[in-house]
mmCIF file of C-alpha atoms and ligand atoms in Angstrom:
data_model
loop_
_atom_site.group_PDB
_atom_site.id
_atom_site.type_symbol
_atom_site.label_atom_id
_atom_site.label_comp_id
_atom_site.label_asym_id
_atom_site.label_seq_id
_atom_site.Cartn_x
_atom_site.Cartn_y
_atom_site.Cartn_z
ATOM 1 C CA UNK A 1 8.268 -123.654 -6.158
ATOM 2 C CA UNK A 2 6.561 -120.450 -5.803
ATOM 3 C CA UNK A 3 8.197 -117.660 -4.233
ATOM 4 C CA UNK A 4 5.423 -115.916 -1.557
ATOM 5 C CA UNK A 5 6.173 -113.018 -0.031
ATOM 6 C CA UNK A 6 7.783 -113.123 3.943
ATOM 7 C CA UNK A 7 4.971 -110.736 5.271
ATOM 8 C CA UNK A 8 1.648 -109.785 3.859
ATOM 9 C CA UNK A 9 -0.099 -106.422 5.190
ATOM 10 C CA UNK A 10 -4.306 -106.740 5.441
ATOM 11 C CA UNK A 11 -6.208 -103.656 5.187
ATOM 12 C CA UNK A 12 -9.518 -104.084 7.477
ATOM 13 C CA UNK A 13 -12.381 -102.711 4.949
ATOM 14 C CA UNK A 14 -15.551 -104.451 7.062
ATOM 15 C CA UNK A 15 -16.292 -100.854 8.765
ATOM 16 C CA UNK A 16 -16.503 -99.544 5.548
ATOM 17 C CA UNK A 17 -17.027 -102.310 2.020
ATOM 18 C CA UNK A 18 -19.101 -104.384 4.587
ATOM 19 C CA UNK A 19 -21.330 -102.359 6.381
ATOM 20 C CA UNK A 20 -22.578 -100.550 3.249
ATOM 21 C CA UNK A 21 -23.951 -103.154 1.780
ATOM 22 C CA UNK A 22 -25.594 -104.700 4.855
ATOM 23 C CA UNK A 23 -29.421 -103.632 5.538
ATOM 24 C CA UNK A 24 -29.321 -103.178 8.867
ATOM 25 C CA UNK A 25 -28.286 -100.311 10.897
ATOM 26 C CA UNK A 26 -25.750 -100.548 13.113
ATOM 27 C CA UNK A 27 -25.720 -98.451 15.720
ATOM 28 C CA UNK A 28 -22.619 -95.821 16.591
ATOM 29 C CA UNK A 29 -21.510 -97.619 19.782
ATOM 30 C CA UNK A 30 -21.385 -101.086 18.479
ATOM 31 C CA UNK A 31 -19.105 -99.666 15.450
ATOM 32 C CA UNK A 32 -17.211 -97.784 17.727
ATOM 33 C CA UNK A 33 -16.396 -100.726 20.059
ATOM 34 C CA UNK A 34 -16.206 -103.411 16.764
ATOM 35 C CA UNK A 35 -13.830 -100.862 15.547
ATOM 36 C CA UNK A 36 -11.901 -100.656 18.771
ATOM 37 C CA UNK A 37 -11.503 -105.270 19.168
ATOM 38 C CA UNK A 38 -10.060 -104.804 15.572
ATOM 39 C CA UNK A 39 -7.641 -102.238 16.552
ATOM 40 C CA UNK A 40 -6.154 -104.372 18.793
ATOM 41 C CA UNK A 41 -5.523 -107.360 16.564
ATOM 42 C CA UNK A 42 -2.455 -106.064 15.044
ATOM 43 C CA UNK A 43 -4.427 -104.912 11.843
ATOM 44 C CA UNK A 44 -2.164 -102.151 10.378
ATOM 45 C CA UNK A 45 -4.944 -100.099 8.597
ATOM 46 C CA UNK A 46 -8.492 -99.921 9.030
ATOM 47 C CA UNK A 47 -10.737 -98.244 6.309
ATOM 48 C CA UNK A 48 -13.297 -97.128 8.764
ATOM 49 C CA UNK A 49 -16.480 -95.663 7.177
ATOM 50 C CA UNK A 50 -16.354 -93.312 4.272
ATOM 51 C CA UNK A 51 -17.906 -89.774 3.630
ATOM 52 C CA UNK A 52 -19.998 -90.009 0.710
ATOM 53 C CA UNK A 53 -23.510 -88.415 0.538
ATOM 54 C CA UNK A 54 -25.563 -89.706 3.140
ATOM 55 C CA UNK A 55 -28.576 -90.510 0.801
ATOM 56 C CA UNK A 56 -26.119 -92.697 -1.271
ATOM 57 C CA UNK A 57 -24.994 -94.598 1.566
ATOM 58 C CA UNK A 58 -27.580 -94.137 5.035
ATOM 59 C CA UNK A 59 -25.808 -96.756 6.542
ATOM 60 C CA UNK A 60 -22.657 -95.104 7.078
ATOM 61 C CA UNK A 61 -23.803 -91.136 7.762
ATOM 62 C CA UNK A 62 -22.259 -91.980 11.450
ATOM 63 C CA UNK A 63 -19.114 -91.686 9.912
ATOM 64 C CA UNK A 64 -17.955 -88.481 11.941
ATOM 65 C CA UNK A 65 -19.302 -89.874 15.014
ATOM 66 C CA UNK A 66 -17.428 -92.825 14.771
ATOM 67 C CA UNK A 67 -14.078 -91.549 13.723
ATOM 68 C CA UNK A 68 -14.199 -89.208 16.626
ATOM 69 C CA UNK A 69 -15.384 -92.044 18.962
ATOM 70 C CA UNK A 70 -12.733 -94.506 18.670
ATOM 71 C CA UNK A 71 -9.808 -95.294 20.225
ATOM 72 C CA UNK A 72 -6.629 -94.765 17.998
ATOM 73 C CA UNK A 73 -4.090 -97.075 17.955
ATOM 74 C CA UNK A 74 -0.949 -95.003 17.228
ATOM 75 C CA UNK A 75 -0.613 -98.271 14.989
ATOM 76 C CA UNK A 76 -3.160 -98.169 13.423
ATOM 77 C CA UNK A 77 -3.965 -95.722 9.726
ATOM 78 C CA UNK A 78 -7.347 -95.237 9.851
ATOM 79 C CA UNK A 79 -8.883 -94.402 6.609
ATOM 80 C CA UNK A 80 -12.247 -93.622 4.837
ATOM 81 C CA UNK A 81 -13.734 -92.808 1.716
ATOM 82 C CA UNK A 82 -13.825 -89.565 -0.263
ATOM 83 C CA UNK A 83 -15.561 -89.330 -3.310
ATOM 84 C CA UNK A 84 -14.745 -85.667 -3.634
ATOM 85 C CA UNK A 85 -14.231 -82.183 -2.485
ATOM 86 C CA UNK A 86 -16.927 -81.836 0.612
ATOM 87 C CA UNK A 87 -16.652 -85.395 1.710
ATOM 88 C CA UNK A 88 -12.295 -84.861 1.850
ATOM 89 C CA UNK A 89 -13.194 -81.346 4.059
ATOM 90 C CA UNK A 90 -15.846 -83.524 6.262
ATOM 91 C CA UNK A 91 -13.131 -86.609 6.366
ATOM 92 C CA UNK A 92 -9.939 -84.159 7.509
ATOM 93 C CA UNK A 93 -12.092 -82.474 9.847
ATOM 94 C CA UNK A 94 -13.045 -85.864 11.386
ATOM 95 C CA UNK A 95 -9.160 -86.919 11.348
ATOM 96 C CA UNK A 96 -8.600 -89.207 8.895
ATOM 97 C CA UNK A 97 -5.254 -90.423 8.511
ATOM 98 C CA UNK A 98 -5.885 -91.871 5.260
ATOM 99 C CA UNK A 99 -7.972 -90.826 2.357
ATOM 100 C CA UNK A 100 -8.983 -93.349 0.084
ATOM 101 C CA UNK A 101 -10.750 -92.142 -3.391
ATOM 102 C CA UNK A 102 -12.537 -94.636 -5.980
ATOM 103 C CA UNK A 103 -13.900 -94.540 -9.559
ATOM 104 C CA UNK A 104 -14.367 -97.410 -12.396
ATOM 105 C CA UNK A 105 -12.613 -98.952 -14.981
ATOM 106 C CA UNK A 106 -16.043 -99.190 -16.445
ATOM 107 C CA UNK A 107 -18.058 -96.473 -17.590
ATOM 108 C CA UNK A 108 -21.745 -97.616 -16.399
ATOM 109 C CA UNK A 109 -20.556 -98.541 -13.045
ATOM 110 C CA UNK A 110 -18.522 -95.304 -12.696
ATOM 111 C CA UNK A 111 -22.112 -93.612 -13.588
ATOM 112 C CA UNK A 112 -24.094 -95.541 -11.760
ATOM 113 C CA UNK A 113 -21.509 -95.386 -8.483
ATOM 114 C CA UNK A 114 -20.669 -91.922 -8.421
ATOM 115 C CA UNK A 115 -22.652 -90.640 -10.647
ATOM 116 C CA UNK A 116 -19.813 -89.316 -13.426
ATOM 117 C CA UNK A 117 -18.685 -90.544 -16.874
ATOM 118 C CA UNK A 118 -15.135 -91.782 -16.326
ATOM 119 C CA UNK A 119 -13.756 -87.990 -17.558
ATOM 120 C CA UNK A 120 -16.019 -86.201 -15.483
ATOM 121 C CA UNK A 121 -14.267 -88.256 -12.483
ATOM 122 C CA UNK A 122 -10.526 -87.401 -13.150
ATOM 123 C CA UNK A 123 -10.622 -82.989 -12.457
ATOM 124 C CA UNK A 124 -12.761 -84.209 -9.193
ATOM 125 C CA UNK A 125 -10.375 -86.922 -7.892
ATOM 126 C CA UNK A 126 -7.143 -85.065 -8.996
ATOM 127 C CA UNK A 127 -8.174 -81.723 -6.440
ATOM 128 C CA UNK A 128 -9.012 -84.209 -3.860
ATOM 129 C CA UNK A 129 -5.855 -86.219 -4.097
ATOM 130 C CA UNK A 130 -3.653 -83.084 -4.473
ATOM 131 C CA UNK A 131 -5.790 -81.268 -1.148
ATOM 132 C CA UNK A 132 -5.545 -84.542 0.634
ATOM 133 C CA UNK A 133 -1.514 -85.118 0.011
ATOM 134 C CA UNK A 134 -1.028 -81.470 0.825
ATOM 135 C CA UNK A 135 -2.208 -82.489 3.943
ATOM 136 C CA UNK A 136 -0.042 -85.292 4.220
ATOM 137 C CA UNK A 137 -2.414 -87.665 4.378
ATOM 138 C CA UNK A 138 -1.509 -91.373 2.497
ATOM 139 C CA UNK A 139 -4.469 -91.459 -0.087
ATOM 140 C CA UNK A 140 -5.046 -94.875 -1.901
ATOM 141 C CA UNK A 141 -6.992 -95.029 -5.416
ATOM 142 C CA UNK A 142 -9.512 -97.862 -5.444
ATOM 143 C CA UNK A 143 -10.131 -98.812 -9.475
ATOM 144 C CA UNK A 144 -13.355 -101.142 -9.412
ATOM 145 C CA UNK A 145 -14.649 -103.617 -11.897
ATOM 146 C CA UNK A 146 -11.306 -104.041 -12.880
ATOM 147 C CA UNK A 147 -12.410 -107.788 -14.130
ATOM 148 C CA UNK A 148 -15.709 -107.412 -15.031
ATOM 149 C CA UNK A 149 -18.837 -104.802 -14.830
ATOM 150 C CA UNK A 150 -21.919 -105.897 -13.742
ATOM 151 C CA UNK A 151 -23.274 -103.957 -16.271
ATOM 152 C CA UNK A 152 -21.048 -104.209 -19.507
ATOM 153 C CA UNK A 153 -19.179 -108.034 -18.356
ATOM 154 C CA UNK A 154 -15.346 -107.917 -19.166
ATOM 155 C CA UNK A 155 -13.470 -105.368 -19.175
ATOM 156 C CA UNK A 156 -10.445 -104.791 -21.037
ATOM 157 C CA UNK A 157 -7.113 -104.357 -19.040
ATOM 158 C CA UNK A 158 -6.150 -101.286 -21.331
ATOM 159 C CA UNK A 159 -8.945 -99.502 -19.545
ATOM 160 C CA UNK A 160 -7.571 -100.518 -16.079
ATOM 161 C CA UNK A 161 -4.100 -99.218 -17.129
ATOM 162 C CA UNK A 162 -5.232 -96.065 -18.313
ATOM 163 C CA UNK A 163 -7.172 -94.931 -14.794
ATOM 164 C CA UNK A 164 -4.048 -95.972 -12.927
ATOM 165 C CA UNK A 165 -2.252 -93.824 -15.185
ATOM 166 C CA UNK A 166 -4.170 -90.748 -14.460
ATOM 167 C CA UNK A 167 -4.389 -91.503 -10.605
ATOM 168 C CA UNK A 168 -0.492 -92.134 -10.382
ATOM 169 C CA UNK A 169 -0.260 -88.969 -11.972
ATOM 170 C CA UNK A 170 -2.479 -86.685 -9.622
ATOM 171 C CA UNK A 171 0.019 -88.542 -6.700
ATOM 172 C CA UNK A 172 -1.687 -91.168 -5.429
ATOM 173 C CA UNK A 173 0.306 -93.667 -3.205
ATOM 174 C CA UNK A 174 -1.012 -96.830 -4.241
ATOM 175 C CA UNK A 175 -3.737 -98.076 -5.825
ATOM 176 C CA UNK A 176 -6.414 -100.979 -4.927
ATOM 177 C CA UNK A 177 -8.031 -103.239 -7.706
ATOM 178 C CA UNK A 178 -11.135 -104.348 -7.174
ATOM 179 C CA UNK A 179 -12.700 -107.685 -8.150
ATOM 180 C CA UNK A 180 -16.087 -105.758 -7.390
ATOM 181 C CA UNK A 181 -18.290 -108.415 -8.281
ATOM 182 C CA UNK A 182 -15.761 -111.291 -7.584
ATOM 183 C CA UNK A 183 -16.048 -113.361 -10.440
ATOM 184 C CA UNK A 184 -12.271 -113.085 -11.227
ATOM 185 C CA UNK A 185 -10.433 -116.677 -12.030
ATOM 186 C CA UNK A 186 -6.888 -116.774 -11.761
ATOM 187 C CA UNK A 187 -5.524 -116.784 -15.423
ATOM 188 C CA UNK A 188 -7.689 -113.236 -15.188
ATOM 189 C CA UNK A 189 -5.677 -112.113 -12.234
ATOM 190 C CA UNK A 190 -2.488 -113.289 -14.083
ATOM 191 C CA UNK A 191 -2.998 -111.232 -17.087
ATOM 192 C CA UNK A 192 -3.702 -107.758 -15.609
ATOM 193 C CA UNK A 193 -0.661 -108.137 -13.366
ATOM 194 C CA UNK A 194 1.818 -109.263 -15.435
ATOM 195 C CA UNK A 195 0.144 -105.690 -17.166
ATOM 196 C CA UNK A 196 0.353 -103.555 -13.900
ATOM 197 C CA UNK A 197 3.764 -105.318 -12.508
ATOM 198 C CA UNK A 198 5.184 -104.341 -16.439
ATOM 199 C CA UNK A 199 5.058 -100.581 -14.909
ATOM 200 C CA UNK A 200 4.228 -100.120 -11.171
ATOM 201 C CA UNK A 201 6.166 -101.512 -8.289
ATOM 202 C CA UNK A 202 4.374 -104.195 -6.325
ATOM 203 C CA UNK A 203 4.946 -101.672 -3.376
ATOM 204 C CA UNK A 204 1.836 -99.190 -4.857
ATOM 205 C CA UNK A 205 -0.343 -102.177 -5.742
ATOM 206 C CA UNK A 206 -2.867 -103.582 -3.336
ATOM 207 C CA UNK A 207 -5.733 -106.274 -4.339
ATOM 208 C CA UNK A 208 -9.364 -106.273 -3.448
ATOM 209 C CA UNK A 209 -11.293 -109.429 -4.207
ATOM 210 C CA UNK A 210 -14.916 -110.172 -3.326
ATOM 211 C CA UNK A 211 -15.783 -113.244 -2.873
ATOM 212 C CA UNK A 212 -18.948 -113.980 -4.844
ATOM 213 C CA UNK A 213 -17.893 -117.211 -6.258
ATOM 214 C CA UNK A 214 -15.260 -118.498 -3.997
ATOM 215 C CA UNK A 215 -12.571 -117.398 -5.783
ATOM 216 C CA UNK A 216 -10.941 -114.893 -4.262
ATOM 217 C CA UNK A 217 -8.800 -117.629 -1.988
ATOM 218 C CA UNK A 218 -7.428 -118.483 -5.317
ATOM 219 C CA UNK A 219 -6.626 -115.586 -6.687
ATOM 220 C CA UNK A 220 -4.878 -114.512 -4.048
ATOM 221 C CA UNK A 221 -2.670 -117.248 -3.968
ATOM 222 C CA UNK A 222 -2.422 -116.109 -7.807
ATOM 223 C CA UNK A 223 -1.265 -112.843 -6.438
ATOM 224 C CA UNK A 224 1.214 -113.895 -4.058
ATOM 225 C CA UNK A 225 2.720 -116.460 -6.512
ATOM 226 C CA UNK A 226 3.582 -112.155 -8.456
ATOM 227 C CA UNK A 227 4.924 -111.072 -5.142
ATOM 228 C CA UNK A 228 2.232 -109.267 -4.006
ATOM 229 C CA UNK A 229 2.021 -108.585 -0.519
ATOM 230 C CA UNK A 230 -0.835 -105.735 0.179
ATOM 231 C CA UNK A 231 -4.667 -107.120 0.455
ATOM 232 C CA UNK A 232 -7.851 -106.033 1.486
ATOM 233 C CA UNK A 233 -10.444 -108.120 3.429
ATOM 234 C CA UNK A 234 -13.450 -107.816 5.513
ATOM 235 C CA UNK A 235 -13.863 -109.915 8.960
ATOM 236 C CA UNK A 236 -16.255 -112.507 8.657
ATOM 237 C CA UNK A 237 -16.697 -111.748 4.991
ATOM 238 C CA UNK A 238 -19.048 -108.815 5.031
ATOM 239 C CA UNK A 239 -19.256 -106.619 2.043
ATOM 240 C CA UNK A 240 -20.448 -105.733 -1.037
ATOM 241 C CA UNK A 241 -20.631 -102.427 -3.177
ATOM 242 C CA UNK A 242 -24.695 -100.819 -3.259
ATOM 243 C CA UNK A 243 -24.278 -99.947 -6.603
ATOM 244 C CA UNK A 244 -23.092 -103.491 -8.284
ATOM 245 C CA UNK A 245 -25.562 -106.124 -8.624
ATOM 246 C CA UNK A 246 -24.900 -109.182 -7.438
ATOM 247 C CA UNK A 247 -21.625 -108.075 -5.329
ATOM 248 C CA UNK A 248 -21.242 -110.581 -2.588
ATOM 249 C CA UNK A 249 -18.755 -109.682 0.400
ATOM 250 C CA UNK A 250 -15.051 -109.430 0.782
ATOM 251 C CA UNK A 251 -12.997 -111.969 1.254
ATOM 252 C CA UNK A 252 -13.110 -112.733 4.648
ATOM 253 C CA UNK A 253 -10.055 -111.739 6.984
ATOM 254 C CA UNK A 254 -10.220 -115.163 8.982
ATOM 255 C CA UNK A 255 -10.045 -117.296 5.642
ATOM 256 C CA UNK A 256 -7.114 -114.655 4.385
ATOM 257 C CA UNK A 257 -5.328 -114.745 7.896
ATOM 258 C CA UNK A 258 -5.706 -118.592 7.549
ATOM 259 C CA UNK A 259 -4.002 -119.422 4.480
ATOM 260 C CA UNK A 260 -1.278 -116.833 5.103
ATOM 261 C CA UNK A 261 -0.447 -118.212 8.440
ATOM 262 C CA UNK A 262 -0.743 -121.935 7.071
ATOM 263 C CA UNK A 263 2.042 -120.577 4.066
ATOM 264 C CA UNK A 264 4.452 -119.204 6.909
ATOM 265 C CA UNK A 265 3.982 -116.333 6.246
ATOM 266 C CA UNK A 266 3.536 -113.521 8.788
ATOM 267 C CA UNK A 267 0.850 -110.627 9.180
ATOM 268 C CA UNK A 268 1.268 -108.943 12.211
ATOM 269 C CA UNK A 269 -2.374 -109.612 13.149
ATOM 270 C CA UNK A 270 -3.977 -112.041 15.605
ATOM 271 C CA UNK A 271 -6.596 -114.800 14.301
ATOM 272 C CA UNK A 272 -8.390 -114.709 17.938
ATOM 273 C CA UNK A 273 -8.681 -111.580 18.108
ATOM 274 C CA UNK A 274 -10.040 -111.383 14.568
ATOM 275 C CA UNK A 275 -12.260 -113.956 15.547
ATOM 276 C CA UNK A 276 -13.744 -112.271 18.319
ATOM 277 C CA UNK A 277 -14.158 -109.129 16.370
ATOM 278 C CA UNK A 278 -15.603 -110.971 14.004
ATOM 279 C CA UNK A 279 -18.250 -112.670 16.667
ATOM 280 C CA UNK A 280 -18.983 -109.301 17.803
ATOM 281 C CA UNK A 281 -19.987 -107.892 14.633
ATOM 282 C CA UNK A 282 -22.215 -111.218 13.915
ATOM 283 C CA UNK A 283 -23.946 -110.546 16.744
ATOM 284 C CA UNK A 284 -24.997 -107.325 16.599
ATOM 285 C CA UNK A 285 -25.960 -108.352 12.677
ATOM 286 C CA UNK A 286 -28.345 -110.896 13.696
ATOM 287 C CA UNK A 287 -27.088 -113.368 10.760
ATOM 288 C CA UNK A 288 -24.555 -115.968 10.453
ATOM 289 C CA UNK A 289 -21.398 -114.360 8.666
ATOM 290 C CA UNK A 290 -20.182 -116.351 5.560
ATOM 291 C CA UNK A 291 -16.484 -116.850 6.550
ATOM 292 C CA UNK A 292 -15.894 -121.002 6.564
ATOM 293 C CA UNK A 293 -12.588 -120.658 8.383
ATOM 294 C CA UNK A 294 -14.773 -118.283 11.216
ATOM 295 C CA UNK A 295 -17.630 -120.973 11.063
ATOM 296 C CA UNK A 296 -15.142 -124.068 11.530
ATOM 297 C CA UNK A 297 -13.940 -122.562 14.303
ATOM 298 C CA UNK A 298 -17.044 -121.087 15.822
ATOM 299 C CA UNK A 299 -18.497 -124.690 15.596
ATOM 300 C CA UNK A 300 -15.282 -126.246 17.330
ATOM 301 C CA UNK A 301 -16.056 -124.370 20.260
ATOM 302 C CA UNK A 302 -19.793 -124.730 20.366
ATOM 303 C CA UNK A 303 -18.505 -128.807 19.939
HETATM 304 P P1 HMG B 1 -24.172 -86.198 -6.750
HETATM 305 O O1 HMG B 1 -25.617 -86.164 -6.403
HETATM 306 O O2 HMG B 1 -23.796 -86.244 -8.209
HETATM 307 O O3 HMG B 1 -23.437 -84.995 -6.014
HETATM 308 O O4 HMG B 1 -23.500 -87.446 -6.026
HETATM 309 P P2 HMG B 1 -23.266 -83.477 -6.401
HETATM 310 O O5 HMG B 1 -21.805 -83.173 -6.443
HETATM 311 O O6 HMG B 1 -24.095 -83.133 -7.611
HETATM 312 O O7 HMG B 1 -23.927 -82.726 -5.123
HETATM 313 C C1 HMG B 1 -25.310 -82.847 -4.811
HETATM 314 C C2 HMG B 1 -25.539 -82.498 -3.345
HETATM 315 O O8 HMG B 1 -24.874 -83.470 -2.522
HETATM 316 C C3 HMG B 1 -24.932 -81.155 -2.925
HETATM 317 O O9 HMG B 1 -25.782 -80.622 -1.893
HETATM 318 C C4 HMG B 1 -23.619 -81.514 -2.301
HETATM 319 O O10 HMG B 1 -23.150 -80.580 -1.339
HETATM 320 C C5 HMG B 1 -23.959 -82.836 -1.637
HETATM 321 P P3 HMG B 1 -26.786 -79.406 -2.198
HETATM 322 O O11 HMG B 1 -25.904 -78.290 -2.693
HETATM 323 O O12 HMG B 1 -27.717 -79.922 -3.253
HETATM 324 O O13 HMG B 1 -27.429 -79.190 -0.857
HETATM 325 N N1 HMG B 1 -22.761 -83.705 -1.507
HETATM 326 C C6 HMG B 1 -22.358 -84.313 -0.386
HETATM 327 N N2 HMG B 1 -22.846 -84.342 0.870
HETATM 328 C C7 HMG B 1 -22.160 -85.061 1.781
HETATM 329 N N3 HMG B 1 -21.023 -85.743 1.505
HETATM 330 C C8 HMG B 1 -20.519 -85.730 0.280
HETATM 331 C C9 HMG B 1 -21.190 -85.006 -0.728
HETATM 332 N N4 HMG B 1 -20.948 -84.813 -2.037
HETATM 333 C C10 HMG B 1 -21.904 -84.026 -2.500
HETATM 334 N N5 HMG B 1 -19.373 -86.410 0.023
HETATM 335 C C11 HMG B 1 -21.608 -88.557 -5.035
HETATM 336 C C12 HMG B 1 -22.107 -87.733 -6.209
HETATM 337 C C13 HMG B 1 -20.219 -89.039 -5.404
HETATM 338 C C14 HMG B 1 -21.549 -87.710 -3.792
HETATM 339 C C15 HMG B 1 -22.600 -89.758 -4.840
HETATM 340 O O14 HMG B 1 -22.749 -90.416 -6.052
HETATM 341 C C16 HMG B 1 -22.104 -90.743 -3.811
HETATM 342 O O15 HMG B 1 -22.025 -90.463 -2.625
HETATM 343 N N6 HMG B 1 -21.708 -91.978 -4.249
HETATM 344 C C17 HMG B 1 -21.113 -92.981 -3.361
HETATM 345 C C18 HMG B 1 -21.533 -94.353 -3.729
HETATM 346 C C19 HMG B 1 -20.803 -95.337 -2.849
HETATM 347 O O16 HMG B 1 -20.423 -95.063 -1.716
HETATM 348 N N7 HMG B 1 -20.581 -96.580 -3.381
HETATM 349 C C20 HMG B 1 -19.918 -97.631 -2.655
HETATM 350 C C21 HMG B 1 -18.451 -97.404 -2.448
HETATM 351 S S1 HMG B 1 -17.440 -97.866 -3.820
HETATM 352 C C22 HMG B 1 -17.177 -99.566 -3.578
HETATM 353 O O17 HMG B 1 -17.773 -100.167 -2.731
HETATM 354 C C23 HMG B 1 -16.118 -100.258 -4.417
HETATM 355 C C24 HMG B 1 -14.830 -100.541 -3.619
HETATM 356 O O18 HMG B 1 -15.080 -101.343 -2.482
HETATM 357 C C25 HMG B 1 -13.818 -101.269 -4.522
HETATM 358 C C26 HMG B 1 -14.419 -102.494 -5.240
HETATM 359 O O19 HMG B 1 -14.965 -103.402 -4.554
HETATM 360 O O20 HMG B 1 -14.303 -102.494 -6.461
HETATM 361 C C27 HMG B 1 -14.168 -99.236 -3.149
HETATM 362 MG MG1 MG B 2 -15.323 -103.470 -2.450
#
């Protein structure tokens, strides 16, 4: 029988991963006050908005506003993303307590994200981790399409290995892999981390599955069969990265918080709270949110 882990920590990435990729505007106050419901739930970190160039991403250029607007749990790491020198000075000056930077393990999707080959990405990352941990703040390193690319399909693990090398190395805590496009399967997720558990402790490793295909249940399961206890999710499913075709949204928090709690095992966070985060957020959205777990129970209450 599989051996799960006793308590899994869930980093909140809607503010961020799923407003990005949603048309709509949302306006300061209802982030600020969706922010605030999931601050309460027990959620240990919450990846807020992120400070990349405002033409790349319009739909998060509030993201001063917003850090400066809510109301910190002393529980709470709130954390955003930096792609590089001016958006880590606008981040600290905005209080972040976390810094989280990202590249590819693919070389068109690192271009066509952030607009760098692969080596033009480490010198920028490595001053912005080394700033940021002068500072003391925790800084994560996201590595995306570490499956597949949407642009050059599967991607070999070696790559993978060799930007988590180079991020380890500038002193990054951990480091978040990112089914971008969520098409992973879970003999996929078993090869690259019987790779990454060969030489990084579980402690530094974090997963990030989208949920295009409705795998990502799966593969987490996959991943907690390895021991590994650190996931990111997005209430109600929301998400998606701008700059990868056909990138669906996270997996959703409720569904996550459901099969943990079903296992026995313990998070820390509160489904009804989630839940009602999750039905704020919906309704300032317009749009039915694609979480089945959030549905079910949505629909036993309108039954
Ligand atoms: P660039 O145009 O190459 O930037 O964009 P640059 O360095 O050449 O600078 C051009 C101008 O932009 C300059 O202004 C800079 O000051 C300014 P000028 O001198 O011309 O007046 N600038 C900025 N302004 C505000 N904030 C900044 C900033 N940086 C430069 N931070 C850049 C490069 C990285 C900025 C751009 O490509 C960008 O913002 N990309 C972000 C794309 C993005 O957010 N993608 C989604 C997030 S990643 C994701 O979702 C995947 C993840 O979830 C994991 C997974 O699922 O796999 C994390
Ligand atoms: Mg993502």
């Amino acid at each position: 029988m599989a051996r799960f882990p006793e308590f899994v920590q869930i980093k909140e990435v809607g503010p961020r991963d799923g407003l990005q990729n949603e048309e709509k505007r949302v306006p300061t106050a209802d982030k600020v006050s969706w922010i605030d419901l999931l601050s309460a739930s027990g959620l240990q970190e919450i990846e807020y908005s992120s400070f990349v160039h405002p033409k790349w991403v319009p739909q998060l250029s509030d993201a001063h506003e917003v850090g400066n607007k809510i109301k910190r749990n002393p529980n709470v790491r709130y954390s955003a993303l930096v792609p590089n020198r001016k958006g880590l000075e606008l981040a600290l000056e905005a209080g972040i307590d976390g810094a989280s930077v990202f590249m590819s393990a693919s070389e068109t999707h690192n271009k066509k994200n952030i607009n760098k080959s692969i080596a033009e990405t480490f010198p920028v990352l490595g001053e912005v981790i080394r700033d940021a941990k002068q500072e003391n703040k925790h800084v994560t390193g996201y590595v995306s399409t570490v499956f597949d690319c949407p642009y050059e399909g599967r991607i070999n693990p070696d790559k993978v290995i060799r930007v988590c090398e180079q991020l380890f190395e500038y002193g990054v805590d951990d480091i978040s892999f990112g089914d971008t496009i969520g098409t992973a399967v879970p003999p996929q997720v078993e090869n690259l981390l019987n790779m990454v558990l060969a030489r990084y402790p579980k402690e530094k490793i974090i997963l990030h599955f989208h949920d295009t295909r409705g795998m990502a249940i799966a593969n987490i399961l996959q991943s907690l069969e390895y021991g590994i206890y650190r996931f990111d999710s997005s209430v109600g499913g929301l998400g998606g990265c701008p700059y990868a075709p056909g990138a669906a949204g996270n997996v959703a928090t409720n569904d996550v918080l459901y099969l943990l709690h079903g296992l026995g095992i313990r998070t820390g966070v509160d489904e009804k709270k989630i839940q009602e985060a999750t039905r704020h957020i919906q309704k300032k959205l317009g749009k039915p949110l694609p979480s089945k777990s959030f549905a079910a129970v949505a629909g036993e209450q309108l039954g």
